[in-house]
Every structure is written in C-alpha cells, then in structure tokens.
PDB file of C-alpha atoms and ligand atoms in Angstrom:
ATOM      1  CA  UNK A   1      13.708  12.020   4.596  1.00 97.00           C
ATOM      2  CA  UNK A   2      11.628  12.420   1.442  1.00 98.00           C
ATOM      3  CA  UNK A   3       8.921   9.771   0.999  1.00 98.00           C
ATOM      4  CA  UNK A   4       7.047   9.234  -2.276  1.00 98.00           C
ATOM      5  CA  UNK A   5       3.483   8.022  -1.719  1.00 98.00           C
ATOM      6  CA  UNK A   6       1.336   6.352  -4.392  1.00 98.00           C
ATOM      7  CA  UNK A   7      -2.288   6.116  -3.292  1.00 98.00           C
ATOM      8  CA  UNK A   8      -2.078   9.298  -1.194  1.00 98.00           C
ATOM      9  CA  UNK A   9      -5.688  10.228  -2.003  1.00 98.00           C
ATOM     10  CA  UNK A  10      -7.032   6.980  -0.505  1.00 97.00           C
ATOM     11  CA  UNK A  11      -8.164   6.340   3.055  1.00 97.00           C
ATOM     12  CA  UNK A  12      -4.893   4.780   4.287  1.00 98.00           C
ATOM     13  CA  UNK A  13      -2.822   6.933   1.941  1.00 98.00           C
ATOM     14  CA  UNK A  14      -4.083  10.193   3.398  1.00 98.00           C
ATOM     15  CA  UNK A  15      -3.292   8.970   6.916  1.00 98.00           C
ATOM     16  CA  UNK A  16       0.226   8.065   5.771  1.00 98.00           C
ATOM     17  CA  UNK A  17       0.726  11.530   4.251  1.00 98.00           C
ATOM     18  CA  UNK A  18      -0.485  13.250   7.420  1.00 97.00           C
ATOM     19  CA  UNK A  19       1.566  10.939   9.650  1.00 97.00           C
ATOM     20  CA  UNK A  20       4.719  11.390   7.574  1.00 98.00           C
ATOM     21  CA  UNK A  21       4.423  15.179   7.718  1.00 97.00           C
ATOM     22  CA  UNK A  22       3.749  15.044  11.474  1.00 97.00           C
ATOM     23  CA  UNK A  23       6.949  12.983  11.883  1.00 97.00           C
ATOM     24  CA  UNK A  24       8.913  15.693  10.070  1.00 97.00           C
ATOM     25  CA  UNK A  25       9.375  13.969   6.713  1.00 98.00           C
ATOM     26  CA  UNK A  26       8.992  15.558   3.309  1.00 98.00           C
ATOM     27  CA  UNK A  27       6.342  13.977   1.108  1.00 98.00           C
ATOM     28  CA  UNK A  28       5.814  13.723  -2.624  1.00 98.00           C
ATOM     29  CA  UNK A  29       2.284  12.517  -3.396  1.00 98.00           C
ATOM     30  CA  UNK A  30       1.341  11.264  -6.869  1.00 98.00           C
ATOM     31  CA  UNK A  31      -2.444  11.642  -7.236  1.00 98.00           C
ATOM     32  CA  UNK A  32      -4.768  11.761 -10.211  1.00 97.00           C
ATOM     33  CA  UNK A  33      -6.854  14.544  -8.619  1.00 97.00           C
ATOM     34  CA  UNK A  34      -4.914  17.251  -6.758  1.00 96.00           C
ATOM     35  CA  UNK A  35      -8.119  18.406  -5.030  1.00 96.00           C
ATOM     36  CA  UNK A  36      -8.175  15.096  -3.120  1.00 96.00           C
ATOM     37  CA  UNK A  37      -5.330  16.409  -0.936  1.00 97.00           C
ATOM     38  CA  UNK A  38      -6.516  20.039  -0.718  1.00 95.00           C
ATOM     39  CA  UNK A  39      -7.287  19.948   3.016  1.00 94.00           C
ATOM     40  CA  UNK A  40      -3.964  18.246   3.832  1.00 94.00           C
ATOM     41  CA  UNK A  41      -2.117  20.775   1.665  1.00 93.00           C
ATOM     42  CA  UNK A  42      -3.906  23.688   3.353  1.00 92.00           C
ATOM     43  CA  UNK A  43      -2.852  22.395   6.777  1.00 90.00           C
ATOM     44  CA  UNK A  44       0.763  21.913   5.620  1.00 86.00           C
ATOM     45  CA  UNK A  45       1.667  25.034   3.687  1.00 82.00           C
ATOM     46  CA  UNK A  46       5.359  24.926   4.729  1.00 90.00           C
ATOM     47  CA  UNK A  47       6.550  23.243   1.523  1.00 92.00           C
ATOM     48  CA  UNK A  48       6.995  19.782   3.043  1.00 96.00           C
ATOM     49  CA  UNK A  49       4.214  18.374   0.835  1.00 97.00           C
ATOM     50  CA  UNK A  50       4.665  18.247  -2.940  1.00 97.00           C
ATOM     51  CA  UNK A  51       1.646  17.117  -4.935  1.00 97.00           C
ATOM     52  CA  UNK A  52       2.231  15.725  -8.420  1.00 98.00           C
ATOM     53  CA  UNK A  53      -0.743  15.136 -10.699  1.00 98.00           C
ATOM     54  CA  UNK A  54      -0.550  11.847 -12.564  1.00 98.00           C
ATOM     55  CA  UNK A  55      -1.453   8.202 -12.929  1.00 98.00           C
ATOM     56  CA  UNK A  56       0.584   5.459 -11.217  1.00 98.00           C
ATOM     57  CA  UNK A  57       0.243   3.214 -14.283  1.00 97.00           C
ATOM     58  CA  UNK A  58       1.769   5.918 -16.506  1.00 98.00           C
ATOM     59  CA  UNK A  59       5.551   5.496 -16.578  1.00 98.00           C
ATOM     60  CA  UNK A  60       6.207   9.174 -17.408  1.00 98.00           C
ATOM     61  CA  UNK A  61       3.992  10.382 -14.545  1.00 98.00           C
ATOM     62  CA  UNK A  62       5.811   8.146 -12.066  1.00 98.00           C
ATOM     63  CA  UNK A  63       9.181   9.340 -13.378  1.00 97.00           C
ATOM     64  CA  UNK A  64       7.993  12.950 -12.970  1.00 97.00           C
ATOM     65  CA  UNK A  65       7.156  12.290  -9.296  1.00 98.00           C
ATOM     66  CA  UNK A  66      10.741  11.187  -8.580  1.00 98.00           C
ATOM     67  CA  UNK A  67      12.203  14.447  -9.890  1.00 97.00           C
ATOM     68  CA  UNK A  68       9.424  16.824  -8.793  1.00 97.00           C
ATOM     69  CA  UNK A  69      11.733  18.403  -6.201  1.00 97.00           C
ATOM     70  CA  UNK A  70      15.182  19.155  -7.664  1.00 95.00           C
ATOM     71  CA  UNK A  71      18.103  17.415  -5.903  1.00 95.00           C
ATOM     72  CA  UNK A  72      15.791  15.691  -3.413  1.00 97.00           C
ATOM     73  CA  UNK A  73      14.754  12.291  -4.735  1.00 97.00           C
ATOM     74  CA  UNK A  74      12.587  10.054  -2.513  1.00 98.00           C
ATOM     75  CA  UNK A  75      14.528   7.791  -0.138  1.00 98.00           C
ATOM     76  CA  UNK A  76      11.595   5.415   0.416  1.00 98.00           C
ATOM     77  CA  UNK A  77       8.385   4.744  -1.563  1.00 98.00           C
ATOM     78  CA  UNK A  78       5.088   3.861   0.136  1.00 98.00           C
ATOM     79  CA  UNK A  79       2.288   2.356  -1.969  1.00 98.00           C
ATOM     80  CA  UNK A  80      -1.285   2.277  -0.638  1.00 98.00           C
ATOM     81  CA  UNK A  81      -3.123   1.760  -3.936  1.00 98.00           C
ATOM     82  CA  UNK A  82      -6.285  -0.282  -4.134  1.00 97.00           C
ATOM     83  CA  UNK A  83      -7.749  -2.421  -6.875  1.00 96.00           C
ATOM     84  CA  UNK A  84     -11.018  -0.513  -6.537  1.00 95.00           C
ATOM     85  CA  UNK A  85     -14.616  -1.589  -6.995  1.00 96.00           C
ATOM     86  CA  UNK A  86     -17.724   0.613  -7.024  1.00 96.00           C
ATOM     87  CA  UNK A  87     -18.008  -0.129  -3.271  1.00 95.00           C
ATOM     88  CA  UNK A  88     -16.284  -2.295  -0.631  1.00 90.00           C
ATOM     89  CA  UNK A  89     -18.928  -5.011  -1.239  1.00 94.00           C
ATOM     90  CA  UNK A  90     -16.967  -8.084  -2.460  1.00 94.00           C
ATOM     91  CA  UNK A  91     -19.352  -8.517  -5.411  1.00 95.00           C
ATOM     92  CA  UNK A  92     -19.359  -4.830  -6.458  1.00 96.00           C
ATOM     93  CA  UNK A  93     -18.254  -4.065 -10.008  1.00 96.00           C
ATOM     94  CA  UNK A  94     -14.487  -3.774 -10.504  1.00 95.00           C
ATOM     95  CA  UNK A  95     -13.391  -0.251 -11.508  1.00 96.00           C
ATOM     96  CA  UNK A  96      -9.566  -0.447 -11.501  1.00 95.00           C
ATOM     97  CA  UNK A  97      -7.908  -2.392 -14.339  1.00 95.00           C
ATOM     98  CA  UNK A  98      -7.052  -5.962 -13.171  1.00 97.00           C
ATOM     99  CA  UNK A  99      -3.282  -5.400 -13.323  1.00 98.00           C
ATOM    100  CA  UNK A 100      -3.407  -1.803 -12.047  1.00 98.00           C
ATOM    101  CA  UNK A 101      -1.284  -2.263  -8.906  1.00 98.00           C
ATOM    102  CA  UNK A 102       1.206  -4.531 -10.719  1.00 98.00           C
ATOM    103  CA  UNK A 103       1.639  -2.014 -13.540  1.00 98.00           C
ATOM    104  CA  UNK A 104       2.133   0.848 -11.070  1.00 98.00           C
ATOM    105  CA  UNK A 105       4.824  -1.177  -9.285  1.00 98.00           C
ATOM    106  CA  UNK A 106       6.664  -1.983 -12.522  1.00 98.00           C
ATOM    107  CA  UNK A 107       6.919   1.772 -13.112  1.00 98.00           C
ATOM    108  CA  UNK A 108       7.898   2.677  -9.577  1.00 98.00           C
ATOM    109  CA  UNK A 109      10.506  -0.097  -9.233  1.00 98.00           C
ATOM    110  CA  UNK A 110      12.161   1.006 -12.505  1.00 98.00           C
ATOM    111  CA  UNK A 111      12.266   4.617 -11.326  1.00 98.00           C
ATOM    112  CA  UNK A 112      13.655   3.540  -7.940  1.00 98.00           C
ATOM    113  CA  UNK A 113      16.534   1.786  -9.694  1.00 98.00           C
ATOM    114  CA  UNK A 114      17.188   4.847 -11.862  1.00 98.00           C
ATOM    115  CA  UNK A 115      17.333   7.173  -8.859  1.00 97.00           C
ATOM    116  CA  UNK A 116      18.909   4.896  -6.238  1.00 97.00           C
ATOM    117  CA  UNK A 117      15.794   4.841  -4.019  1.00 98.00           C
ATOM    118  CA  UNK A 118      16.489   2.009  -1.610  1.00 94.00           C
ATOM    119  CA  UNK A 119      13.231   0.767  -0.146  1.00 98.00           C
ATOM    120  CA  UNK A 120       9.546   0.225  -0.925  1.00 98.00           C
ATOM    121  CA  UNK A 121       6.782  -0.308   1.651  1.00 99.00           C
ATOM    122  CA  UNK A 122       3.597  -1.638   0.041  1.00 98.00           C
ATOM    123  CA  UNK A 123       0.170  -2.174   1.568  1.00 98.00           C
ATOM    124  CA  UNK A 124      -1.098  -5.646   0.701  1.00 98.00           C
ATOM    125  CA  UNK A 125      -3.620  -7.747   2.656  1.00 98.00           C
ATOM    126  CA  UNK A 126      -3.924 -10.838   4.850  1.00 98.00           C
ATOM    127  CA  UNK A 127      -4.675 -13.646   2.414  1.00 98.00           C
ATOM    128  CA  UNK A 128      -2.061 -12.763  -0.207  1.00 98.00           C
ATOM    129  CA  UNK A 129       0.373 -15.544  -1.200  1.00 98.00           C
ATOM    130  CA  UNK A 130       1.279 -17.949   1.654  1.00 98.00           C
ATOM    131  CA  UNK A 131      -1.058 -16.108   4.060  1.00 98.00           C
ATOM    132  CA  UNK A 132      -4.110 -17.383   2.097  1.00 98.00           C
ATOM    133  CA  UNK A 133      -3.890 -20.620   4.098  1.00 97.00           C
ATOM    134  CA  UNK A 134      -4.675 -18.838   7.397  1.00 98.00           C
ATOM    135  CA  UNK A 135      -7.769 -16.941   6.156  1.00 97.00           C
ATOM    136  CA  UNK A 136     -11.146 -17.797   7.716  1.00 96.00           C
ATOM    137  CA  UNK A 137     -12.887 -20.266   5.333  1.00 96.00           C
ATOM    138  CA  UNK A 138     -15.754 -17.899   4.299  1.00 96.00           C
ATOM    139  CA  UNK A 139     -13.191 -15.209   3.456  1.00 96.00           C
ATOM    140  CA  UNK A 140     -11.227 -17.759   1.398  1.00 97.00           C
ATOM    141  CA  UNK A 141     -14.438 -18.369  -0.577  1.00 97.00           C
ATOM    142  CA  UNK A 142     -14.858 -14.617  -1.168  1.00 96.00           C
ATOM    143  CA  UNK A 143     -11.266 -14.289  -2.375  1.00 96.00           C
ATOM    144  CA  UNK A 144     -11.817 -17.233  -4.708  1.00 96.00           C
ATOM    145  CA  UNK A 145     -15.306 -16.490  -6.048  1.00 96.00           C
ATOM    146  CA  UNK A 146     -16.073 -12.746  -5.646  1.00 96.00           C
ATOM    147  CA  UNK A 147     -14.537  -9.675  -7.291  1.00 96.00           C
ATOM    148  CA  UNK A 148     -12.235  -9.381  -4.252  1.00 96.00           C
ATOM    149  CA  UNK A 149     -10.165 -12.014  -6.044  1.00 97.00           C
ATOM    150  CA  UNK A 150      -9.135  -9.498  -8.724  1.00 97.00           C
ATOM    151  CA  UNK A 151      -7.336  -7.375  -6.136  1.00 97.00           C
ATOM    152  CA  UNK A 152      -5.759 -10.405  -4.451  1.00 98.00           C
ATOM    153  CA  UNK A 153      -4.416 -11.673  -7.785  1.00 98.00           C
ATOM    154  CA  UNK A 154      -3.042  -8.197  -8.484  1.00 98.00           C
ATOM    155  CA  UNK A 155      -1.409  -8.080  -5.000  1.00 98.00           C
ATOM    156  CA  UNK A 156       0.288 -11.426  -5.748  1.00 98.00           C
ATOM    157  CA  UNK A 157       1.688 -10.103  -9.026  1.00 98.00           C
ATOM    158  CA  UNK A 158       2.907  -7.008  -7.126  1.00 98.00           C
ATOM    159  CA  UNK A 159       4.708  -9.237  -4.652  1.00 98.00           C
ATOM    160  CA  UNK A 160       6.437 -11.121  -7.479  1.00 98.00           C
ATOM    161  CA  UNK A 161       7.790  -7.991  -9.203  1.00 98.00           C
ATOM    162  CA  UNK A 162       8.912  -6.466  -5.909  1.00 98.00           C
ATOM    163  CA  UNK A 163      10.827  -9.603  -4.934  1.00 98.00           C
ATOM    164  CA  UNK A 164      12.318  -9.909  -8.433  1.00 98.00           C
ATOM    165  CA  UNK A 165      13.576  -6.301  -8.226  1.00 98.00           C
ATOM    166  CA  UNK A 166      16.153  -7.096  -5.534  1.00 97.00           C
ATOM    167  CA  UNK A 167      15.223  -3.851  -3.739  1.00 98.00           C
ATOM    168  CA  UNK A 168      14.498  -3.730  -0.012  1.00 98.00           C
ATOM    169  CA  UNK A 169      10.780  -4.163   0.661  1.00 98.00           C
ATOM    170  CA  UNK A 170       8.144  -4.450   3.353  1.00 98.00           C
ATOM    171  CA  UNK A 171       4.795  -5.973   2.346  1.00 98.00           C
ATOM    172  CA  UNK A 172       2.142  -5.257   4.974  1.00 98.00           C
ATOM    173  CA  UNK A 173      -0.627  -7.872   5.227  1.00 98.00           C
ATOM    174  CA  UNK A 174      -3.286  -6.440   7.549  1.00 98.00           C
ATOM    175  CA  UNK A 175      -6.553  -8.125   8.517  1.00 98.00           C
ATOM    176  CA  UNK A 176      -9.939  -6.693   7.463  1.00 97.00           C
ATOM    177  CA  UNK A 177     -10.221  -2.937   8.007  1.00 97.00           C
ATOM    178  CA  UNK A 178     -12.652  -1.507  10.539  1.00 97.00           C
ATOM    179  CA  UNK A 179     -13.093   2.120  11.603  1.00 97.00           C
ATOM    180  CA  UNK A 180     -11.226   3.269  14.682  1.00 96.00           C
ATOM    181  CA  UNK A 181      -8.169   5.039  16.039  1.00 96.00           C
ATOM    182  CA  UNK A 182      -4.567   3.873  15.950  1.00 95.00           C
ATOM    183  CA  UNK A 183      -4.004   1.004  18.392  1.00 97.00           C
ATOM    184  CA  UNK A 184      -1.229  -1.549  18.988  1.00 98.00           C
ATOM    185  CA  UNK A 185      -0.822  -4.236  16.329  1.00 98.00           C
ATOM    186  CA  UNK A 186      -0.046  -7.924  16.780  1.00 98.00           C
ATOM    187  CA  UNK A 187       2.112  -9.696  14.200  1.00 98.00           C
ATOM    188  CA  UNK A 188       1.688 -13.271  12.926  1.00 98.00           C
ATOM    189  CA  UNK A 189       4.653 -13.824  10.602  1.00 98.00           C
ATOM    190  CA  UNK A 190       4.403 -13.926   6.808  1.00 98.00           C
ATOM    191  CA  UNK A 191       1.834 -16.742   6.906  1.00 98.00           C
ATOM    192  CA  UNK A 192      -0.491 -15.411   9.605  1.00 98.00           C
ATOM    193  CA  UNK A 193      -0.266 -18.440  11.902  1.00 98.00           C
ATOM    194  CA  UNK A 194      -2.208 -17.839  15.120  1.00 97.00           C
ATOM    195  CA  UNK A 195      -4.372 -14.965  13.836  1.00 98.00           C
ATOM    196  CA  UNK A 196      -8.035 -15.147  14.911  1.00 95.00           C
ATOM    197  CA  UNK A 197     -10.775 -15.917  12.370  1.00 93.00           C
ATOM    198  CA  UNK A 198     -12.490 -12.546  12.834  1.00 93.00           C
ATOM    199  CA  UNK A 199      -9.420 -10.361  13.419  1.00 97.00           C
ATOM    200  CA  UNK A 200      -9.500  -6.764  12.220  1.00 98.00           C
ATOM    201  CA  UNK A 201      -7.238  -3.729  11.957  1.00 98.00           C
ATOM    202  CA  UNK A 202      -7.913   0.004  11.811  1.00 98.00           C
ATOM    203  CA  UNK A 203      -6.558   1.990   8.891  1.00 98.00           C
ATOM    204  CA  UNK A 204      -4.914   4.360  11.397  1.00 98.00           C
ATOM    205  CA  UNK A 205      -2.954   1.504  12.986  1.00 98.00           C
ATOM    206  CA  UNK A 206      -1.821   0.274   9.582  1.00 98.00           C
ATOM    207  CA  UNK A 207      -0.771   3.769   8.477  1.00 98.00           C
ATOM    208  CA  UNK A 208       1.324   4.006  11.654  1.00 98.00           C
ATOM    209  CA  UNK A 209       2.897   0.630  10.865  1.00 98.00           C
ATOM    210  CA  UNK A 210       3.731   1.668   7.288  1.00 98.00           C
ATOM    211  CA  UNK A 211       5.586   4.723   8.600  1.00 98.00           C
ATOM    212  CA  UNK A 212       7.378   2.667  11.271  1.00 98.00           C
ATOM    213  CA  UNK A 213       8.441   0.309   8.456  1.00 98.00           C
ATOM    214  CA  UNK A 214       9.766   3.298   6.501  1.00 98.00           C
ATOM    215  CA  UNK A 215      11.868   4.501   9.420  1.00 98.00           C
ATOM    216  CA  UNK A 216      13.112   1.197  10.890  1.00 98.00           C
ATOM    217  CA  UNK A 217      14.657  -1.877   9.270  1.00 98.00           C
ATOM    218  CA  UNK A 218      12.929  -4.352  11.641  1.00 97.00           C
ATOM    219  CA  UNK A 219      10.511  -5.626   8.952  1.00 98.00           C
ATOM    220  CA  UNK A 220      12.797  -5.345   5.901  1.00 98.00           C
ATOM    221  CA  UNK A 221      12.234  -8.091   3.316  1.00 98.00           C
ATOM    222  CA  UNK A 222       9.250  -9.545   5.190  1.00 98.00           C
ATOM    223  CA  UNK A 223       5.488  -9.635   4.597  1.00 98.00           C
ATOM    224  CA  UNK A 224       3.966  -9.577   8.086  1.00 98.00           C
ATOM    225  CA  UNK A 225       0.321 -10.431   8.713  1.00 98.00           C
ATOM    226  CA  UNK A 226      -1.055  -8.077  11.371  1.00 98.00           C
ATOM    227  CA  UNK A 227      -4.190  -7.207  13.294  1.00 98.00           C
ATOM    228  CA  UNK A 228      -5.127  -5.072  16.301  1.00 98.00           C
TER     229      UNK A 228
HETATM  230  N1  LIG B   1     -10.626  -3.179   2.942  1.00 90.16           N
HETATM  231  C1  LIG B   1     -10.019  -4.021   3.765  1.00 90.16           C
HETATM  232  O1  LIG B   1     -10.633  -4.602   4.692  1.00 90.16           O
HETATM  233  C2  LIG B   1      -8.529  -4.266   3.609  1.00 90.16           C
HETATM  234  C3  LIG B   1      -7.859  -5.075   4.526  1.00 90.16           C
HETATM  235  C4  LIG B   1      -6.482  -5.281   4.384  1.00 90.16           C
HETATM  236  C5  LIG B   1      -5.796  -4.673   3.335  1.00 90.16           C
HETATM  237  N2  LIG B   1      -6.496  -3.907   2.448  1.00 90.16           N
HETATM  238  C6  LIG B   1      -5.738  -3.293   1.345  1.00 90.16           C
HETATM  239  O2  LIG B   1      -5.704  -1.893   1.568  1.00 90.16           O
HETATM  240  C7  LIG B   1      -5.689  -1.225   0.304  1.00 90.16           C
HETATM  241  C8  LIG B   1      -6.855  -0.264   0.256  1.00 90.16           C
HETATM  242  O3  LIG B   1      -6.602   0.792   1.105  1.00 90.16           O
HETATM  243  P1  LIG B   1      -7.639   2.009   1.218  1.00 90.16           P
HETATM  244  O4  LIG B   1      -8.833   1.544   1.971  1.00 90.16           O
HETATM  245  O5  LIG B   1      -6.886   3.191   1.673  1.00 90.16           O
HETATM  246  O6  LIG B   1      -8.070   2.178  -0.334  1.00 90.16           O
HETATM  247  P2  LIG B   1      -8.877   3.374  -0.990  1.00 90.16           P
HETATM  248  O7  LIG B   1      -9.371   4.334   0.014  1.00 90.16           O
HETATM  249  O8  LIG B   1      -9.872   2.718  -1.875  1.00 90.16           O
HETATM  250  O9  LIG B   1      -7.761   4.123  -1.861  1.00 90.16           O
HETATM  251  C9  LIG B   1      -7.385   3.598  -3.083  1.00 90.16           C
HETATM  252  C10 LIG B   1      -6.295   4.418  -3.725  1.00 90.16           C
HETATM  253  O10 LIG B   1      -5.996   3.802  -4.985  1.00 90.16           O
HETATM  254  C11 LIG B   1      -6.165   4.785  -6.018  1.00 90.16           C
HETATM  255  N3  LIG B   1      -6.699   4.155  -7.226  1.00 90.16           N
HETATM  256  C12 LIG B   1      -7.599   3.150  -7.324  1.00 90.16           C
HETATM  257  N4  LIG B   1      -7.842   2.879  -8.613  1.00 90.16           N
HETATM  258  C13 LIG B   1      -7.088   3.743  -9.355  1.00 90.16           C
HETATM  259  C14 LIG B   1      -6.890   3.949 -10.745  1.00 90.16           C
HETATM  260  N5  LIG B   1      -7.535   3.215 -11.662  1.00 90.16           N
HETATM  261  N6  LIG B   1      -6.027   4.916 -11.140  1.00 90.16           N
HETATM  262  C15 LIG B   1      -5.365   5.655 -10.230  1.00 90.16           C
HETATM  263  N7  LIG B   1      -5.505   5.517  -8.889  1.00 90.16           N
HETATM  264  C16 LIG B   1      -6.370   4.567  -8.455  1.00 90.16           C
HETATM  265  C17 LIG B   1      -7.164   5.776  -5.461  1.00 90.16           C
HETATM  266  O11 LIG B   1      -7.060   6.989  -6.175  1.00 90.16           O
HETATM  267  P3  LIG B   1      -8.351   7.975  -6.351  1.00 90.16           P
HETATM  268  O12 LIG B   1      -8.550   8.608  -5.000  1.00 90.16           O
HETATM  269  O13 LIG B   1      -7.922   8.910  -7.396  1.00 90.16           O
HETATM  270  O14 LIG B   1      -9.501   7.082  -6.737  1.00 90.16           O
HETATM  271  C18 LIG B   1      -6.716   5.849  -4.008  1.00 90.16           C
HETATM  272  O15 LIG B   1      -5.610   6.691  -3.868  1.00 90.16           O
HETATM  273  C19 LIG B   1      -5.815  -2.287  -0.773  1.00 90.16           C
HETATM  274  O16 LIG B   1      -4.549  -2.581  -1.290  1.00 90.16           O
HETATM  275  C20 LIG B   1      -6.415  -3.466  -0.008  1.00 90.16           C
HETATM  276  O17 LIG B   1      -6.121  -4.720  -0.586  1.00 90.16           O
HETATM  277  C21 LIG B   1      -7.826  -3.680   2.563  1.00 90.16           C
END
C-alpha cells in the first residue's frame, strides 16, 4: 500500500520510511529538505519512495503530497513530527511553533477526507492526555514546568482534532526514547497503568510498532502506552 509519512526526516521518521520500504510498501515522504532523505533515496532507487518538498503546516504542500503520484493516493498516513527544541534538554529553547503538530494535522486530516484515506497513525508520547496520571512524578514536573510542556500541549490538541475527524486512528504513546535496536514492546492501555517509573523504548521498536499499526487493525482507535 502507499503510506504518506510526515516527519520522514526525523529519527523515528527515517526508520519508518526504511521499514515501510523493506516491507514492500510505497512511500510518499513530505520533508522540508529533500537532502535529509538522500541516503535512503539512494538505497531505494526503484521508485517506491517519492519525496515531496514542503512544510506540514502549509495546506497546499500537504495537498500536493497526496497527489504526488497520479492515481495512487496514500491509504494510510503516519505522522512522526516533533515539537522541536534546540536540543532534547527539557529546558532548551523551543524552535517549532507551539501549534505546529496541531496545524499539520488539521491539514492532513482535511486532505485525508478529500482523498478517502482511511487511517492515520500518529506518534505521541507517554504522558499525553489520560496517560499523564501514570508518569513518574519528576517527569510530570518537567511536562508542567519545562519547555517539554509545549510539545505535550500540542500533542493533546493533535489528539482532539484526530478524534473529532471521525477517521480511524492509532495514537502511539511510547516511554522515553533511548538508543538501541528494535526489541519487543509491552503495552499498558491508553492510561499506562502498570508501566515502570523509569521505563524506556527504542526508536527502532516504536518505528516497528507504527508500521504494525499501519498494517493491522489491532490498535485502531486506541492510544496505547508502550515501553520495551
Ligand atoms: N524524546 C523522547 O524521549 C520521546 C519519547 C516518546 C515520544 N516522543 C515523541 O516522538 C516524537 C519525536 O520523534 P523523533 O525523535 O523522531 O523527532 P526528531 O528526530 O526531532 O524529528 C522531528 C521531525 O519533525 C520535523 N519538524 C520539527 N519542527 C518542524 C518545523 N517547524 N517544520 C517542519 N518540520 C519540522 C523535523 O523536520 P526537519 O528534519 O526538517 O527538522 C523532523 O522530521 C515527538 O512527537 C515526541 O513527543 C519522544
């Protein structure tokens, strides 16, 4: 199937692109810098990867991504965008606009409705919405008082517009990312009950989950908290 990926230049996004191509899917990637996918494109020169240059918060760019390949609109959308800061430090300066991920979703959900694209799989985080209650107390403080809170607020607005759209969704809520290979994930429901205080997940594991969620309906209309 054809999968449209927003955030394909990011760390999880690139893994999703590579994984999708390895599973035999066709991929449309909307990126603001085509060079960010140059090595992936060089390794996949068979036409399965279509790179569209544009901004997710630009409605026309998102619309262009849906029709980039004639008569082959995306069947599923995967979003791995981040509300970025100058570094992963919770207090680092915010660089993405505060409603960046929300605005991108408004555009993508409208285009999905126009083209009959049935499902969206979005990377969120443990701590969003009802899963805030199961965060480790120090992490709760960071979400509340550091610049991490900007991204969490944006994730919550994303969740609202996705649910309001009536489209099929999967909202992945992984624990804190650590480096490492793909490994089995454990799931803790939408709220995260039973997850350990210091649980982590590798980006590879989460990329694998996002693609499993594309292919199977097991997690449709849920927001599972997960960790390795
Ligand atoms: N860090 C953690 O421990 C953790 C844990 C659980 C969940 N998460 C979630 O995982 C996601 C982050 O994944 P990641 O590590 O793969 O992120 P990443 O490497 O920082 O990738 C971010 C993506 O967002 C794009 N982006 C950011 N700001 C943009 C802007 N203003 N305009 C256009 N594109 C923009 C980037 O594009 P460019 O390449 O063009 O900049 C890139 O494709 C977030 O949603 C986060 O909440 C993180």
